[in-house]
Coordinates of C-alpha atoms in Angstrom, one line a residue:
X291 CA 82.9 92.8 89.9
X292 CA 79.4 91.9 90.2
X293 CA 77.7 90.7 93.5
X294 CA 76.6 87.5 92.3
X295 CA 78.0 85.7 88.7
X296 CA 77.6 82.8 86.7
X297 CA 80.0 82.1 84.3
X298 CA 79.6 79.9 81.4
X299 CA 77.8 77.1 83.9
X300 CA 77.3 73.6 82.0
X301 CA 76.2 70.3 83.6
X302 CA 75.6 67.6 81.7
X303 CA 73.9 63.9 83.0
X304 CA 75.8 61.4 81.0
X305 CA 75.2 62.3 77.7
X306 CA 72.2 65.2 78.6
X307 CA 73.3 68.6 78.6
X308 CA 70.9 70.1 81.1
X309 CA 72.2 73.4 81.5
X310 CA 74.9 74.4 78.7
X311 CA 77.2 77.3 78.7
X312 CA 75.2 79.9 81.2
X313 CA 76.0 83.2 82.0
X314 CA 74.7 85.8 84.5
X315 CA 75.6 88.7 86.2
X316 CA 73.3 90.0 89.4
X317 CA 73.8 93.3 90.9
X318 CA 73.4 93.5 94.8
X319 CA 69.6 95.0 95.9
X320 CA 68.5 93.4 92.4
X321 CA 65.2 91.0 92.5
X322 CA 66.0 88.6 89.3
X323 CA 63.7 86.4 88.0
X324 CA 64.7 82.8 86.3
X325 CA 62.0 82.0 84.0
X326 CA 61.2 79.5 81.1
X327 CA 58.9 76.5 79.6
X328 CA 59.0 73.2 81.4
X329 CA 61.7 71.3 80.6
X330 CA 63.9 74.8 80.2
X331 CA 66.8 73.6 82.8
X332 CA 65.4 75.8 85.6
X333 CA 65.8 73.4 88.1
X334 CA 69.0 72.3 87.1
X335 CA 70.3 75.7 87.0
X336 CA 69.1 76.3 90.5
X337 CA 70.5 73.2 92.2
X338 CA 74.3 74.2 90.3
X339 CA 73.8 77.8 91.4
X340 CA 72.8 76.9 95.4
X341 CA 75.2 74.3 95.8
X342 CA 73.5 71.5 95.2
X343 CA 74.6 70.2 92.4
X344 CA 78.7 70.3 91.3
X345 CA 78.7 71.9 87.6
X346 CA 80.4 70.0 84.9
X347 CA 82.4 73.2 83.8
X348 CA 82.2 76.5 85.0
X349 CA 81.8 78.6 88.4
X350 CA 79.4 80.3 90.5
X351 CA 81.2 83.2 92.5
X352 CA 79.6 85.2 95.1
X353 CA 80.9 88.2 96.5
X354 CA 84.1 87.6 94.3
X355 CA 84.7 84.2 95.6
X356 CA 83.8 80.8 94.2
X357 CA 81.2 79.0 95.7
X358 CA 80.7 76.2 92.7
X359 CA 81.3 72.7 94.4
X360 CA 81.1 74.3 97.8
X361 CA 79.3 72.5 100.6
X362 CA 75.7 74.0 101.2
X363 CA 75.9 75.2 104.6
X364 CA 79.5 77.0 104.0
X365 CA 77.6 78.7 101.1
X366 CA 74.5 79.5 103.3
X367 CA 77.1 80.7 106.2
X368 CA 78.6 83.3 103.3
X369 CA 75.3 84.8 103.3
X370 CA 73.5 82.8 100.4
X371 CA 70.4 81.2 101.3
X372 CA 68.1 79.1 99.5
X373 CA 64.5 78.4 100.4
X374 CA 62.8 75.1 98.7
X375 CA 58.9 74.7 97.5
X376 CA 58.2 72.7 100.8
X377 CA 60.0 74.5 103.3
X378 CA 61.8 72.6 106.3
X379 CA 60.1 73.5 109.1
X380 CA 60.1 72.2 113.3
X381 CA 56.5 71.2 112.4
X382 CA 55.4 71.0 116.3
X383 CA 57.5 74.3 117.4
X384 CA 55.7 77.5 116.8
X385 CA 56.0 80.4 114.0
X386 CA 58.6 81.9 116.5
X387 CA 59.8 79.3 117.8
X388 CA 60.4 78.0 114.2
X389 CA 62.3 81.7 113.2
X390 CA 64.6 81.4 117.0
X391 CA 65.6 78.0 115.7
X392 CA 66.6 79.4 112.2
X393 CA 68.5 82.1 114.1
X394 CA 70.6 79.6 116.1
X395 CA 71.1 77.1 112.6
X396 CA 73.3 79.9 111.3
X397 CA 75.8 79.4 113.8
X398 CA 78.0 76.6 114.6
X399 CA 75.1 75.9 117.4
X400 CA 73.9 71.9 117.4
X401 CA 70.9 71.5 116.6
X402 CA 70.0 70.6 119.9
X403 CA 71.1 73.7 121.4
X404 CA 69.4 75.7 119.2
X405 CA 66.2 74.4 120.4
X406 CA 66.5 74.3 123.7
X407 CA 69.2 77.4 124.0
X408 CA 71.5 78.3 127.6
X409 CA 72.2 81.7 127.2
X410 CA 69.6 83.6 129.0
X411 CA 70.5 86.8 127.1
X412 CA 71.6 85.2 123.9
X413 CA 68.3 83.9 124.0
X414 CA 66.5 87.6 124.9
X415 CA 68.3 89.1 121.8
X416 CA 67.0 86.2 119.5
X417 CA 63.3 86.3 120.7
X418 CA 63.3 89.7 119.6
X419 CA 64.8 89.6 116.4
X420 CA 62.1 86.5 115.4
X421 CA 59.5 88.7 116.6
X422 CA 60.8 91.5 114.4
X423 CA 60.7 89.5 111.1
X424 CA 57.8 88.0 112.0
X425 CA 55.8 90.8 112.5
X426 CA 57.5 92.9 109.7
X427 CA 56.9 89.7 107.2
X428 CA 52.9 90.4 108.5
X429 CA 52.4 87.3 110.6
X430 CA 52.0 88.6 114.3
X431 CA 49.0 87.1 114.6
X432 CA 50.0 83.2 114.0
X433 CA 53.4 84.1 116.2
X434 CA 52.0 80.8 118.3
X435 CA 50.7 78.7 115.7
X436 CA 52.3 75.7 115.3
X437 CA 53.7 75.4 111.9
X438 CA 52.3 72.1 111.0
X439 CA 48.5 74.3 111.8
X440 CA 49.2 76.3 108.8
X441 CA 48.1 77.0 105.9
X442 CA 50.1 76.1 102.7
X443 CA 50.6 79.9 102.1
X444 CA 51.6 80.5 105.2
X445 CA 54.0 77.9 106.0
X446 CA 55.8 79.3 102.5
X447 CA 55.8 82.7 104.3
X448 CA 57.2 81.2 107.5
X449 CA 59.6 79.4 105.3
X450 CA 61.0 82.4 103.9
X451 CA 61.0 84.1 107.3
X452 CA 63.4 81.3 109.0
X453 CA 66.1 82.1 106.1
X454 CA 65.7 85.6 106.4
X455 CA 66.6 84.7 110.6
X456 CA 70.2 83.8 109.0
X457 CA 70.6 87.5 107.9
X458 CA 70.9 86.3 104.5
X459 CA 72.9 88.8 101.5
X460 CA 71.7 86.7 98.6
X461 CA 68.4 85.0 99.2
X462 CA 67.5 82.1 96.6
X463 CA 63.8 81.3 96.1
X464 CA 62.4 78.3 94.5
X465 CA 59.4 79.0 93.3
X466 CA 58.1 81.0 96.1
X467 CA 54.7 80.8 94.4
X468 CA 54.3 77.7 94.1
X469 CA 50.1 76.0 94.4
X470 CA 49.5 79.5 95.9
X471 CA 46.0 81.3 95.3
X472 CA 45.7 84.6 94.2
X473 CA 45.7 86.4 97.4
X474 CA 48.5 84.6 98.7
X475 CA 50.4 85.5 95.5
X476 CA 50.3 88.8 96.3
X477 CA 50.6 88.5 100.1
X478 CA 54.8 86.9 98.9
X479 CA 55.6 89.4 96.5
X480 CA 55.4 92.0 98.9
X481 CA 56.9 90.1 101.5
X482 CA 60.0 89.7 98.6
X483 CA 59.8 93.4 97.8
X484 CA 59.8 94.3 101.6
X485 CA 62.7 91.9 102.6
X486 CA 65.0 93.6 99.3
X487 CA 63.8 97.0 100.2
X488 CA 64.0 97.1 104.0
X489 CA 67.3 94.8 104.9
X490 CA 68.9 95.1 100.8
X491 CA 68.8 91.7 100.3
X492 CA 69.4 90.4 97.1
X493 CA 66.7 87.8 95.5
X494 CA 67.2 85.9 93.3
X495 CA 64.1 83.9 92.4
X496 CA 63.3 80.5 90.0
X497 CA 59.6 80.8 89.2
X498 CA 56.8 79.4 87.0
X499 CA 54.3 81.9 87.4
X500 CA 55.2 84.7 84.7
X501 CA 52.8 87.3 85.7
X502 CA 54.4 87.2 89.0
X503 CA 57.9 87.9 87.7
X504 CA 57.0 90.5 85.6
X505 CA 55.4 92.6 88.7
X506 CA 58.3 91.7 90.7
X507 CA 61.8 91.3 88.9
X508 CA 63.5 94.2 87.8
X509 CA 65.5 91.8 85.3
X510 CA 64.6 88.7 83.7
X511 CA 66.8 85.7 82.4
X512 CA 65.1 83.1 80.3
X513 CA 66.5 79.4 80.1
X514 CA 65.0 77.4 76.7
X515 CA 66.5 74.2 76.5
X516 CA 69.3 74.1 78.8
X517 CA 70.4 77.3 77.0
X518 CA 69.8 81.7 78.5
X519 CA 67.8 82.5 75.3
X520 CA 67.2 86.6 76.5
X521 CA 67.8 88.7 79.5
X522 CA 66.5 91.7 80.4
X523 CA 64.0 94.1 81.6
X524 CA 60.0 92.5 82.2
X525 CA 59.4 94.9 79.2
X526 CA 62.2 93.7 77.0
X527 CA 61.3 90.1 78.0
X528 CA 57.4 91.0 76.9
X529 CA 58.6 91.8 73.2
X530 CA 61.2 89.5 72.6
X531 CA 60.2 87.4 69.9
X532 CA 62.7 84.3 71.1
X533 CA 60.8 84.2 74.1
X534 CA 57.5 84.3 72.8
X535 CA 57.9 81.7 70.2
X536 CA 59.5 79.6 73.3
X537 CA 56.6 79.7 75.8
X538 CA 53.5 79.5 72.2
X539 CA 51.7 76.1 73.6
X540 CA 52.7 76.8 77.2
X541 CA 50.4 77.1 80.3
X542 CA 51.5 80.9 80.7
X543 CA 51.3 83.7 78.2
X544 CA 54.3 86.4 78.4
X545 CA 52.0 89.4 79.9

């Protein structure tokens, strides 16, 4: 039984079929990337496979149970977490204050007392594990920034680091590249390849940036037109001749 499975996932918008008759299997410690032309049904697909969206026909199971029509946070409490392109941060709380909170949020805590906490040693325990994935995740030095102070970079990277601070088994990323420059390109993708390799989280990534999947996925799925047009390995997706009539036009060349 695989980790994480889609089978045969449709949904359909009236008469538009958005996403139609998708399957996928992802191992756990796997990085997958979810990759295709505008207009492929990526967005679609991720909404149906984080709970967001209820499929027309077909399930989502994770860890061997369904989790298609389930209620976000009882999906995120399973241990599968989804980041979004503009993360939701405590924009006047601090980097650590911001990955306490995050802590707390995976709980049944309120809110309320997640931010301002009672339990002196409950408390203790999560100031230390924030400062551990902060500092792993490379951000000890804007540990008392306040989130709305930075950069659009880093507030992705603190945005990641607040759902790693729900101890996560299946991480979803939308587009975790996103308006990034260069440097902070490659400043996330070895954040991603430190979070898999150190804790063995599974990722499972939608992204528009192709160079950036190929470096970092071990396995690629391609959407075309609602449909999976190939799977497979960066180097199988490179030379498959489906794919690269697909993205002929496109901003991004498969390399």
């Amino acid at each position: 039984m695989s980790f994480f499975s889609v089978e045969n996932l449709t949904k359909k918008f009236g008469g538009l079929v958005a996403n139609n008759n998708i399957s996928m299997d992802v191992e756990k410690g796997e990085i997958r990337g979810v990759i295709g032309p505008n207009g492929a049904g990526k967005t679609t697909f991720f909404n149906l496979v984080s709970g967001f969206y209820r499929p027309t026909s077909g399930k989502v199971t994770f860890k061997g149970q369904t989790i298609s029509g389930m209620a976000t946070n009882k999906i995120a409490r399973l241990g599968a977490v989804r980041t979004f392109q503009r993360p939701a941060l405590f924009s006047d709380f601090t980097v650590l204050e911001n990955v306490s909170i995050a802590q707390h949020l995976n709980t049944n805590a309120s809110l309320l007392n997640a931010i301002i906490g009672h339990d002196n040693h409950r408390e203790a325990d999560s100031l230390e594990r924030a400062i551990e994935i902060v500092d792993f995740l490379g951000m000890a030095e804007d540990r008392d920034t306040m989130a709305n102070n930075l950069s659009h970079g880093l507030q992705r990277q603190l945005g990641v680091a607040m759902a790693l601070a729900t101890e996560p088994e299946l991480l979803m990323l939308d587009e975790p590249v996103a308006g990034m420059n260069s440097g902070e390109k490659a400043v996330m993708v070895n954040m991603i390849q430190k979070i898999r390799d150190k804790w063995g989280v599974t990722v499972l990534l939608v992204e528009h940036d192709m160079r950036t999947v190929m470096n970092l996925c071990e396995k690629i799925t391609v959407l075309d037109f609602g449909e999976k047009l190939a799977e497979g390995s960066p180097d199988d997706i490179r030379s498959n001749r489906a794919v690269i009539e697909a993205y002929l036009g496109a901003d991004d060349s498969v390399t």
